[in-house]
PDB file of C-alpha atoms in Angstrom:
ATOM      1  CA  MET A   1      80.350 -75.301  17.454  1.00 53.00           C
ATOM      2  CA  LYS A   2      77.687 -76.418  15.025  1.00 53.00           C
ATOM      3  CA  ARG A   3      75.028 -75.224  17.391  1.00 56.00           C
ATOM      4  CA  ILE A   4      76.529 -71.741  17.593  1.00 56.00           C
ATOM      5  CA  PHE A   5      76.770 -71.612  13.793  1.00 52.00           C
ATOM      6  CA  HIS A   6      73.087 -72.486  13.390  1.00 57.00           C
ATOM      7  CA  ILE A   7      72.049 -69.779  15.888  1.00 59.00           C
ATOM      8  CA  LEU A   8      74.063 -67.085  14.030  1.00 53.00           C
ATOM      9  CA  ALA A   9      72.570 -68.146  10.694  1.00 57.00           C
ATOM     10  CA  ALA A  10      69.038 -67.906  12.082  1.00 58.00           C
ATOM     11  CA  LEU A  11      69.730 -64.402  13.391  1.00 51.00           C
ATOM     12  CA  CYS A  12      71.083 -63.265  10.013  1.00 54.00           C
ATOM     13  CA  ILE A  13      67.863 -64.408   8.345  1.00 56.00           C
ATOM     14  CA  ALA A  14      65.492 -62.958  10.998  1.00 52.00           C
ATOM     15  CA  LEU A  15      66.995 -59.453  11.400  1.00 50.00           C
ATOM     16  CA  PRO A  16      66.392 -58.227   7.782  1.00 52.00           C
ATOM     17  CA  ALA A  17      62.833 -59.521   7.886  1.00 51.00           C
ATOM     18  CA  LEU A  18      62.209 -57.752  11.193  1.00 47.00           C
ATOM     19  CA  GLY A  19      63.623 -54.471   9.845  1.00 50.00           C
ATOM     20  CA  GLN A  20      61.437 -54.689   6.740  1.00 50.00           C
ATOM     21  CA  SER A  21      58.366 -55.362   8.880  1.00 49.00           C
ATOM     22  CA  ARG A  22      59.064 -52.310  11.035  1.00 45.00           C
ATOM     23  CA  ALA A  23      59.601 -50.095   7.953  1.00 45.00           C
ATOM     24  CA  GLU A  24      56.290 -51.275   6.507  1.00 47.00           C
ATOM     25  CA  ASP A  25      54.550 -50.510   9.806  1.00 47.00           C
ATOM     26  CA  SER A  26      56.092 -47.024   9.855  1.00 45.00           C
ATOM     27  CA  PHE A  27      55.081 -46.356   6.233  1.00 42.00           C
ATOM     28  CA  THR A  28      51.552 -47.571   6.913  1.00 44.00           C
ATOM     29  CA  ALA A  29      51.213 -45.316   9.956  1.00 42.00           C
ATOM     30  CA  ALA A  30      52.426 -42.271   7.991  1.00 43.00           C
ATOM     31  CA  GLU A  31      50.095 -42.966   5.069  1.00 46.00           C
ATOM     32  CA  THR A  32      46.947 -43.830   7.033  1.00 48.00           C
ATOM     33  CA  PRO A  33      43.990 -42.452   5.008  1.00 50.00           C
ATOM     34  CA  THR A  34      42.161 -39.524   6.624  1.00 51.00           C
ATOM     35  CA  ALA A  35      39.138 -37.591   5.317  1.00 51.00           C
ATOM     36  CA  ASN A  36      39.762 -33.893   4.558  1.00 51.00           C
ATOM     37  CA  PRO A  37      36.864 -31.909   6.174  1.00 50.00           C
ATOM     38  CA  LEU A  38      37.296 -28.958   3.737  1.00 46.00           C
ATOM     39  CA  SER A  39      37.446 -30.622   0.349  1.00 48.00           C
ATOM     40  CA  GLY A  40      36.126 -34.132   1.095  1.00 50.00           C
ATOM     41  CA  GLU A  41      39.293 -35.719  -0.348  1.00 50.00           C
ATOM     42  CA  THR A  42      41.096 -38.643   1.350  1.00 52.00           C
ATOM     43  CA  LEU A  43      44.497 -37.571   2.703  1.00 50.00           C
ATOM     44  CA  THR A  44      47.294 -39.374   4.550  1.00 51.00           C
ATOM     45  CA  ASP A  45      48.503 -38.290   8.010  1.00 51.00           C
ATOM     46  CA  ALA A  46      51.507 -36.613   6.399  1.00 47.00           C
ATOM     47  CA  SER A  47      49.204 -34.635   4.112  1.00 49.00           C
ATOM     48  CA  VAL A  48      47.033 -33.643   7.083  1.00 48.00           C
ATOM     49  CA  ILE A  49      50.102 -32.303   8.887  1.00 47.00           C
ATOM     50  CA  THR A  50      51.021 -30.280   5.788  1.00 49.00           C
ATOM     51  CA  GLN A  51      47.405 -29.077   5.436  1.00 50.00           C
ATOM     52  CA  LYS A  52      47.339 -27.757   9.005  1.00 50.00           C
ATOM     53  CA  GLN A  53      50.268 -25.502   8.235  1.00 51.00           C
ATOM     54  CA  HIS A  54      48.312 -23.569   5.598  1.00 56.00           C
ATOM     55  CA  PHE A  55      46.297 -20.413   6.299  1.00 57.00           C
ATOM     56  CA  LEU A  56      42.599 -20.692   6.991  1.00 56.00           C
ATOM     57  CA  PRO A  57      40.291 -20.318   3.953  1.00 60.00           C
ATOM     58  CA  THR A  58      39.731 -16.686   2.905  1.00 58.00           C
ATOM     59  CA  ARG A  59      36.052 -16.833   3.799  1.00 57.00           C
ATOM     60  CA  ARG A  60      36.895 -17.744   7.400  1.00 59.00           C
ATOM     61  CA  ARG A  61      39.792 -15.313   7.754  1.00 57.00           C
ATOM     62  CA  ILE A  62      37.843 -12.178   6.699  1.00 62.00           C
ATOM     63  CA  ASP A  63      34.471 -13.008   8.250  1.00 63.00           C
ATOM     64  CA  ARG A  64      33.675 -10.157  10.665  1.00 66.00           C
ATOM     65  CA  GLU A  65      30.177 -11.525  11.400  1.00 69.00           C
ATOM     66  CA  ILE A  66      28.572  -8.220  10.405  1.00 70.00           C
ATOM     67  CA  ASN A  67      25.617 -10.204   9.027  1.00 71.00           C
ATOM     68  CA  LYS A  68      24.998 -11.942  12.346  1.00 78.00           C
ATOM     69  CA  ILE A  69      22.251  -9.401  13.151  1.00 86.00           C
ATOM     70  CA  LYS A  70      19.581  -9.385  10.457  1.00 87.00           C
ATOM     71  CA  PHE A  71      18.137  -5.989   9.578  1.00 90.00           C
ATOM     72  CA  ALA A  72      16.185  -7.181   6.507  1.00 89.00           C
ATOM     73  CA  TYR A  73      15.297 -10.700   5.395  1.00 89.00           C
ATOM     74  CA  LYS A  74      15.571 -12.556   2.125  1.00 90.00           C
ATOM     75  CA  GLY A  75      12.431 -12.189   0.026  1.00 90.00           C
ATOM     76  CA  GLU A  76      11.456  -8.720   1.248  1.00 92.00           C
ATOM     77  CA  VAL A  77      10.403  -6.088  -1.273  1.00 93.00           C
ATOM     78  CA  ILE A  78      10.987  -2.443  -0.415  1.00 93.00           C
ATOM     79  CA  MET A  79       9.524   0.721  -1.853  1.00 94.00           C
ATOM     80  CA  GLY A  80      10.729   4.107  -0.792  1.00 92.00           C
ATOM     81  CA  LEU A  81      11.419   7.745  -1.476  1.00 91.00           C
ATOM     82  CA  THR A  82      14.363  10.036  -0.750  1.00 87.00           C
ATOM     83  CA  ALA A  83      14.181  13.801  -1.053  1.00 85.00           C
ATOM     84  CA  SER A  84      16.344  16.835  -0.429  1.00 83.00           C
ATOM     85  CA  TYR A  85      15.744  20.575  -0.586  1.00 83.00           C
ATOM     86  CA  GLY A  86      18.122  23.474  -0.125  1.00 78.00           C
ATOM     87  CA  THR A  87      17.966  27.237  -0.575  1.00 77.00           C
ATOM     88  CA  LEU A  88      20.398  30.138  -0.739  1.00 71.00           C
ATOM     89  CA  SER A  89      19.305  33.747  -0.301  1.00 68.00           C
ATOM     90  CA  SER A  90      21.131  37.041   0.111  1.00 62.00           C
ATOM     91  CA  ASP A  91      18.780  37.907   2.990  1.00 62.00           C
ATOM     92  CA  ASP A  92      19.955  35.149   5.336  1.00 57.00           C
ATOM     93  CA  THR A  93      23.577  34.454   4.453  1.00 54.00           C
ATOM     94  CA  ASP A  94      26.911  35.996   5.389  1.00 54.00           C
ATOM     95  CA  VAL A  95      28.600  34.884   2.193  1.00 51.00           C
ATOM     96  CA  LEU A  96      27.419  37.908   0.216  1.00 53.00           C
ATOM     97  CA  LEU A  97      28.369  40.644   2.693  1.00 53.00           C
ATOM     98  CA  ILE A  98      30.741  42.224   0.154  1.00 52.00           C
ATOM     99  CA  LEU A  99      27.807  42.764  -2.219  1.00 54.00           C
ATOM    100  CA  ASP A 100      25.653  45.853  -1.723  1.00 53.00           C
ATOM    101  CA  ASN A 101      22.005  46.265  -2.825  1.00 58.00           C
ATOM    102  CA  ILE A 102      21.851  42.732  -4.134  1.00 63.00           C
ATOM    103  CA  ASN A 103      18.809  40.497  -4.377  1.00 69.00           C
ATOM    104  CA  ALA A 104      19.792  36.884  -5.024  1.00 73.00           C
ATOM    105  CA  ASP A 105      18.120  33.605  -4.275  1.00 78.00           C
ATOM    106  CA  GLY A 106      18.359  29.994  -5.417  1.00 82.00           C
ATOM    107  CA  SER A 107      17.083  26.534  -4.599  1.00 85.00           C
ATOM    108  CA  VAL A 108      17.813  22.873  -5.306  1.00 87.00           C
ATOM    109  CA  THR A 109      15.104  20.189  -5.123  1.00 89.00           C
ATOM    110  CA  THR A 110      15.663  16.454  -5.585  1.00 89.00           C
ATOM    111  CA  ILE A 111      13.101  13.623  -5.450  1.00 92.00           C
ATOM    112  CA  LYS A 112      14.070   9.969  -5.963  1.00 92.00           C
ATOM    113  CA  PRO A 113      11.562   7.096  -5.658  1.00 94.00           C
ATOM    114  CA  PHE A 114      12.991   3.562  -5.701  1.00 95.00           C
ATOM    115  CA  VAL A 115      12.102  -0.123  -5.431  1.00 96.00           C
ATOM    116  CA  GLY A 116      14.279  -3.040  -4.347  1.00 95.00           C
ATOM    117  CA  TYR A 117      14.362  -6.767  -3.615  1.00 95.00           C
ATOM    118  CA  PHE A 118      16.392  -8.601  -0.947  1.00 94.00           C
ATOM    119  CA  TYR A 119      17.996 -11.570  -2.700  1.00 94.00           C
ATOM    120  CA  ARG A 120      19.768 -12.442   0.571  1.00 92.00           C
ATOM    121  CA  ASP A 121      19.507 -11.373   4.185  1.00 91.00           C
ATOM    122  CA  ASN A 122      20.724  -7.753   4.425  1.00 91.00           C
ATOM    123  CA  ARG A 123      21.482  -7.649   0.659  1.00 94.00           C
ATOM    124  CA  CYS A 124      19.305  -5.666  -1.747  1.00 95.00           C
ATOM    125  CA  LEU A 125      19.224  -4.952  -5.482  1.00 96.00           C
ATOM    126  CA  GLY A 126      16.999  -2.186  -6.804  1.00 96.00           C
ATOM    127  CA  ALA A 127      16.186   0.542  -9.301  1.00 97.00           C
ATOM    128  CA  ARG A 128      15.830   4.262  -8.680  1.00 95.00           C
ATOM    129  CA  PHE A 129      14.198   7.081 -10.621  1.00 95.00           C
ATOM    130  CA  GLY A 130      15.004  10.707  -9.965  1.00 94.00           C
ATOM    131  CA  TYR A 131      14.078  14.296 -10.684  1.00 95.00           C
ATOM    132  CA  ASN A 132      16.258  17.312  -9.919  1.00 93.00           C
ATOM    133  CA  PHE A 133      15.327  20.981 -10.288  1.00 93.00           C
ATOM    134  CA  MET A 134      17.742  23.867  -9.747  1.00 90.00           C
ATOM    135  CA  SER A 135      17.085  27.578 -10.034  1.00 89.00           C
ATOM    136  CA  GLY A 136      18.865  30.805  -9.217  1.00 84.00           C
ATOM    137  CA  THR A 137      18.191  34.496  -9.847  1.00 82.00           C
ATOM    138  CA  LEU A 138      20.323  37.608  -9.426  1.00 75.00           C
ATOM    139  CA  ASP A 139      18.342  40.803  -9.935  1.00 72.00           C
ATOM    140  CA  GLN A 140      19.834  43.847 -11.595  1.00 60.00           C
ATOM    141  CA  GLY A 141      21.330  46.500  -9.347  1.00 55.00           C
ATOM    142  CA  GLY A 142      23.880  44.489  -7.369  1.00 56.00           C
ATOM    143  CA  LEU A 143      27.121  46.287  -6.624  1.00 57.00           C
ATOM    144  CA  PHE A 144      30.428  44.494  -5.987  1.00 57.00           C
ATOM    145  CA  ASP A 145      32.486  46.817  -3.774  1.00 56.00           C
ATOM    146  CA  LEU A 146      35.696  46.043  -1.828  1.00 55.00           C
ATOM    147  CA  GLY A 147      35.833  49.437  -0.118  1.00 54.00           C
ATOM    148  CA  GLU A 148      37.122  52.927  -0.844  1.00 57.00           C
ATOM    149  CA  ASN A 149      40.774  52.059  -0.207  1.00 55.00           C
ATOM    150  CA  ASN A 150      40.758  49.192  -2.731  1.00 56.00           C
ATOM    151  CA  ASN A 151      39.024  51.218  -5.467  1.00 60.00           C
ATOM    152  CA  VAL A 152      37.394  48.096  -6.900  1.00 57.00           C
ATOM    153  CA  SER A 153      33.707  48.055  -7.811  1.00 60.00           C
ATOM    154  CA  LEU A 154      31.567  46.325 -10.393  1.00 61.00           C
ATOM    155  CA  ASN A 155      27.906  46.499 -11.318  1.00 64.00           C
ATOM    156  CA  ILE A 156      26.315  43.056 -11.640  1.00 67.00           C
ATOM    157  CA  PRO A 157      23.726  42.607 -14.428  1.00 72.00           C
ATOM    158  CA  TYR A 158      20.577  40.511 -14.322  1.00 75.00           C
ATOM    159  CA  LEU A 159      21.241  36.748 -14.276  1.00 80.00           C
ATOM    160  CA  ASP A 160      18.827  33.841 -14.162  1.00 85.00           C
ATOM    161  CA  PHE A 161      19.431  30.080 -14.328  1.00 87.00           C
ATOM    162  CA  LYS A 162      17.023  27.131 -14.377  1.00 91.00           C
ATOM    163  CA  SER A 163      17.793  23.451 -14.835  1.00 92.00           C
ATOM    164  CA  SER A 164      15.765  20.231 -14.707  1.00 94.00           C
ATOM    165  CA  ASN A 165      17.116  16.682 -14.974  1.00 95.00           C
ATOM    166  CA  TYR A 166      15.673  13.157 -14.984  1.00 96.00           C
ATOM    167  CA  SER A 167      17.701  10.133 -13.956  1.00 95.00           C
ATOM    168  CA  PHE A 168      17.540   6.350 -13.781  1.00 97.00           C
ATOM    169  CA  GLY A 169      19.895   4.077 -11.884  1.00 96.00           C
ATOM    170  CA  ILE A 170      20.428   0.641 -10.406  1.00 97.00           C
ATOM    171  CA  PHE A 171      21.878   0.175  -6.937  1.00 96.00           C
ATOM    172  CA  HIS A 172      23.152  -2.464  -4.540  1.00 96.00           C
ATOM    173  CA  ARG A 173      22.679  -1.905  -0.825  1.00 94.00           C
ATOM    174  CA  SER A 174      24.245  -3.870   2.058  1.00 93.00           C
ATOM    175  CA  TYR A 175      22.837  -3.517   5.575  1.00 93.00           C
ATOM    176  CA  ALA A 176      24.405  -4.236   8.965  1.00 91.00           C
ATOM    177  CA  GLY A 177      22.254  -4.395  12.087  1.00 89.00           C
ATOM    178  CA  LEU A 178      23.399  -2.571  15.227  1.00 89.00           C
ATOM    179  CA  ASP A 179      21.141  -4.024  17.946  1.00 88.00           C
ATOM    180  CA  PRO A 180      19.963  -7.609  18.631  1.00 85.00           C
ATOM    181  CA  LYS A 181      16.397  -6.917  17.463  1.00 85.00           C
ATOM    182  CA  GLY A 182      17.470  -5.228  14.227  1.00 84.00           C
ATOM    183  CA  ARG A 183      15.826  -1.853  14.800  1.00 91.00           C
ATOM    184  CA  PHE A 184      18.892   0.232  13.975  1.00 93.00           C
ATOM    185  CA  GLY A 185      21.258  -0.355  11.086  1.00 92.00           C
ATOM    186  CA  LEU A 186      23.855   1.077   8.745  1.00 93.00           C
ATOM    187  CA  PHE A 187      24.049   0.545   5.011  1.00 93.00           C
ATOM    188  CA  ALA A 188      26.516   1.026   2.189  1.00 93.00           C
ATOM    189  CA  GLU A 189      25.098   1.705  -1.263  1.00 94.00           C
ATOM    190  CA  LEU A 190      26.746   1.628  -4.672  1.00 94.00           C
ATOM    191  CA  GLU A 191      24.732   3.201  -7.521  1.00 95.00           C
ATOM    192  CA  LEU A 192      25.228   3.346 -11.281  1.00 96.00           C
ATOM    193  CA  SER A 193      23.007   6.015 -12.856  1.00 95.00           C
ATOM    194  CA  VAL A 194      22.477   8.012 -16.012  1.00 96.00           C
ATOM    195  CA  SER A 195      20.759  11.410 -16.106  1.00 95.00           C
ATOM    196  CA  THR A 196      19.687  13.754 -18.866  1.00 95.00           C
ATOM    197  CA  GLY A 197      18.081  17.178 -18.860  1.00 95.00           C
ATOM    198  CA  THR A 198      18.020  20.745 -20.092  1.00 93.00           C
ATOM    199  CA  SER A 199      18.983  24.124 -18.654  1.00 92.00           C
ATOM    200  CA  ARG A 200      18.313  27.751 -19.514  1.00 90.00           C
ATOM    201  CA  PHE A 201      20.610  30.663 -18.767  1.00 87.00           C
ATOM    202  CA  SER A 202      19.343  34.247 -19.115  1.00 85.00           C
ATOM    203  CA  TYR A 203      21.588  37.299 -18.834  1.00 80.00           C
ATOM    204  CA  GLU A 204      21.511  41.006 -19.659  1.00 78.00           C
ATOM    205  CA  SER A 205      23.840  42.301 -22.352  1.00 74.00           C
ATOM    206  CA  GLU A 206      23.769  45.715 -24.066  1.00 72.00           C
ATOM    207  CA  GLY A 207      20.422  46.564 -22.512  1.00 72.00           C
ATOM    208  CA  LYS A 208      18.782  43.332 -23.735  1.00 79.00           C
ATOM    209  CA  VAL A 209      18.079  40.021 -22.021  1.00 80.00           C
ATOM    210  CA  LYS A 210      19.595  37.151 -23.955  1.00 82.00           C
ATOM    211  CA  GLN A 211      19.164  33.413 -23.409  1.00 86.00           C
ATOM    212  CA  THR A 212      21.140  30.272 -24.086  1.00 88.00           C
ATOM    213  CA  TYR A 213      20.020  26.668 -23.721  1.00 91.00           C
ATOM    214  CA  SER A 214      21.948  23.482 -23.092  1.00 92.00           C
ATOM    215  CA  ASP A 215      21.354  19.744 -23.153  1.00 93.00           C
ATOM    216  CA  ASN A 216      23.354  17.671 -20.683  1.00 93.00           C
ATOM    217  CA  THR A 217      23.937  13.965 -20.124  1.00 94.00           C
ATOM    218  CA  GLN A 218      25.790  12.442 -17.190  1.00 94.00           C
ATOM    219  CA  LEU A 219      26.928   8.898 -16.353  1.00 95.00           C
ATOM    220  CA  LYS A 220      27.862   8.378 -12.712  1.00 94.00           C
ATOM    221  CA  LEU A 221      29.064   5.661 -10.346  1.00 95.00           C
ATOM    222  CA  ALA A 222      28.415   6.897  -6.801  1.00 93.00           C
ATOM    223  CA  PHE A 223      28.893   5.695  -3.225  1.00 92.00           C
ATOM    224  CA  ASN A 224      26.082   6.594  -0.797  1.00 90.00           C
ATOM    225  CA  PRO A 225      26.365   5.291   2.796  1.00 92.00           C
ATOM    226  CA  GLY A 226      23.733   5.984   5.410  1.00 93.00           C
ATOM    227  CA  ALA A 227      21.805   4.986   8.524  1.00 94.00           C
ATOM    228  CA  ALA A 228      18.353   3.449   8.947  1.00 94.00           C
ATOM    229  CA  VAL A 229      15.927   2.965  11.840  1.00 94.00           C
ATOM    230  CA  TYR A 230      12.527   1.266  12.047  1.00 94.00           C
ATOM    231  CA  ILE A 231       9.956   3.777  13.290  1.00 92.00           C
ATOM    232  CA  PHE A 232       7.120   1.259  12.689  1.00 90.00           C
ATOM    233  CA  PRO A 233       7.267  -2.531  12.177  1.00 86.00           C
ATOM    234  CA  ASN A 234       7.339  -2.147   8.381  1.00 89.00           C
ATOM    235  CA  VAL A 235       8.383   1.488   7.972  1.00 92.00           C
ATOM    236  CA  CYS A 236      12.011   2.560   8.060  1.00 92.00           C
ATOM    237  CA  ALA A 237      13.455   6.092   8.085  1.00 93.00           C
ATOM    238  CA  THR A 238      16.806   6.602   6.362  1.00 93.00           C
ATOM    239  CA  LEU A 239      19.463   9.282   6.161  1.00 91.00           C
ATOM    240  CA  SER A 240      22.043   8.940   3.369  1.00 90.00           C
ATOM    241  CA  PHE A 241      25.135  10.920   2.384  1.00 87.00           C
ATOM    242  CA  GLY A 242      26.611  11.353  -1.062  1.00 85.00           C
ATOM    243  CA  LEU A 243      30.367  10.812  -0.885  1.00 87.00           C
ATOM    244  CA  GLY A 244      31.088  11.328  -4.578  1.00 86.00           C
ATOM    245  CA  GLY A 245      32.340   8.848  -7.141  1.00 91.00           C
ATOM    246  CA  ILE A 246      33.250   8.688 -10.802  1.00 93.00           C
ATOM    247  CA  GLN A 247      31.299  10.654 -13.388  1.00 92.00           C
ATOM    248  CA  TYR A 248      31.360  11.647 -17.044  1.00 95.00           C
ATOM    249  CA  THR A 249      29.400  14.669 -18.322  1.00 94.00           C
ATOM    250  CA  THR A 250      28.735  16.058 -21.779  1.00 94.00           C
ATOM    251  CA  VAL A 251      26.990  19.397 -22.473  1.00 92.00           C
ATOM    252  CA  ASN A 252      25.757  20.836 -25.784  1.00 92.00           C
ATOM    253  CA  GLN A 253      24.906  24.561 -25.842  1.00 90.00           C
ATOM    254  CA  HIS A 254      22.399  26.248 -28.196  1.00 87.00           C
ATOM    255  CA  ASP A 255      21.351  29.821 -28.852  1.00 84.00           C
ATOM    256  CA  GLU A 256      17.790  31.197 -28.883  1.00 81.00           C
ATOM    257  CA  LEU A 257      17.270  29.954 -32.445  1.00 80.00           C
ATOM    258  CA  GLY A 258      18.383  26.422 -31.600  1.00 80.00           C
ATOM    259  CA  ASN A 259      21.750  26.628 -33.335  1.00 85.00           C
ATOM    260  CA  LYS A 260      24.562  24.695 -31.669  1.00 85.00           C
ATOM    261  CA  ILE A 261      27.175  27.149 -30.440  1.00 86.00           C
ATOM    262  CA  GLY A 262      29.389  24.990 -28.226  1.00 87.00           C
ATOM    263  CA  THR A 263      30.026  21.663 -26.552  1.00 90.00           C
ATOM    264  CA  ARG A 264      31.889  20.526 -23.468  1.00 90.00           C
ATOM    265  CA  GLU A 265      32.949  17.170 -22.050  1.00 91.00           C
ATOM    266  CA  ALA A 266      34.278  16.548 -18.564  1.00 90.00           C
ATOM    267  CA  SER A 267      35.159  13.532 -16.428  1.00 91.00           C
ATOM    268  CA  LYS A 268      36.300  13.394 -12.826  1.00 88.00           C
ATOM    269  CA  MET A 269      36.763  11.138  -9.847  1.00 89.00           C
ATOM    270  CA  LYS A 270      36.103  12.817  -6.527  1.00 83.00           C
ATOM    271  CA  PHE A 271      35.241  11.428  -3.108  1.00 82.00           C
ATOM    272  CA  LYS A 272      34.032  13.968  -0.545  1.00 81.00           C
ATOM    273  CA  LEU A 273      30.891  14.857   1.359  1.00 78.00           C
ATOM    274  CA  ASN A 274      28.422  16.778  -0.804  1.00 75.00           C
ATOM    275  CA  ILE A 275      25.999  18.822   1.321  1.00 71.00           C
ATOM    276  CA  LEU A 276      23.586  18.949  -1.628  1.00 68.00           C
ATOM    277  CA  ALA A 277      23.457  15.128  -1.643  1.00 74.00           C
ATOM    278  CA  ILE A 278      22.244  14.632   1.933  1.00 82.00           C
ATOM    279  CA  ASN A 279      18.916  12.833   1.544  1.00 83.00           C
ATOM    280  CA  ILE A 280      16.183  12.047   4.078  1.00 87.00           C
ATOM    281  CA  GLY A 281      14.070   9.076   3.034  1.00 89.00           C
ATOM    282  CA  MET A 282      11.321   6.666   3.981  1.00 91.00           C
ATOM    283  CA  THR A 283      11.293   2.955   3.130  1.00 92.00           C
ATOM    284  CA  PHE A 284       8.382   0.500   3.302  1.00 92.00           C
ATOM    285  CA  HIS A 285       9.288  -3.184   3.813  1.00 89.00           C
ATOM    286  CA  MET A 286       6.714  -5.617   2.435  1.00 87.00           C
ATOM    287  CA  TRP A 287       6.245  -9.372   2.496  1.00 69.00           C
ATOM    288  CA  ASP A 288       8.518  -9.950   5.464  1.00 52.00           C
ATOM    289  CA  LYS A 289       6.768 -13.069   6.779  1.00 52.00           C
ATOM    290  CA  LYS A 290      10.027 -14.498   8.116  1.00 52.00           C
ATOM    291  CA  LYS A 291      10.621 -11.548  10.421  1.00 49.00           C
ATOM    292  CA  LYS A 292       9.947 -12.175  14.092  1.00 47.00           C
TER     293      LYS A 292
END
């Protein structure tokens, strides 16, 4: 009987110790230190399990690998020029068919030299200067006629308009290569610019030609995407499109004697293709020693 009593007593002492030892082993296994590969911090296994349930970092989730093909390399300096020219004449357009005996013509010319630096592969910061000239003339003698049945006609007097503007802007351009050797690419450009200039408007009134002048200033944030292709190892041809943006314009009008006779302010946000902002350009890439 004594022997059985001693065996039971030994079991009562050993079982709690064994349970505690197993609990400690379980706790140790759950809290085994593990290095976090993202932050470098030391985490337990339980923390690692919780960490795996989170989303991937934003940088990895949105990476589309559009920079995998390099179109331009870090350290390159570019110099270039974009230009556009358009005309409108009553001799070669169908828009003015309702006007009889009219002689109208106009033109728009834009020249924009620029320089830029690639602070990263396919990423460029630069500055752009610009000049824009616009002119239009409507000679006297035009007749606005909707036909005999409508009985609507109007004689159009002499009109003439000329405008010249200078601009300066800074831009950021991001390229994406399209082929493995980086010959063809697309780019997205964001430009902040300010322009100022003068215009002259001449018109006939009471048998006399009168003139008014205006000073205009414009602040604009524009989006200009485009395409580029290397036609020589260091020479790239570009075609860009103006898709509008946000702009603020102020105009002050003066008479022939220089007296201020009116002012106007306007702001708008518009995104659409502007056919007058389609530019053909040429870009020279310099100091591209890393290019192969």
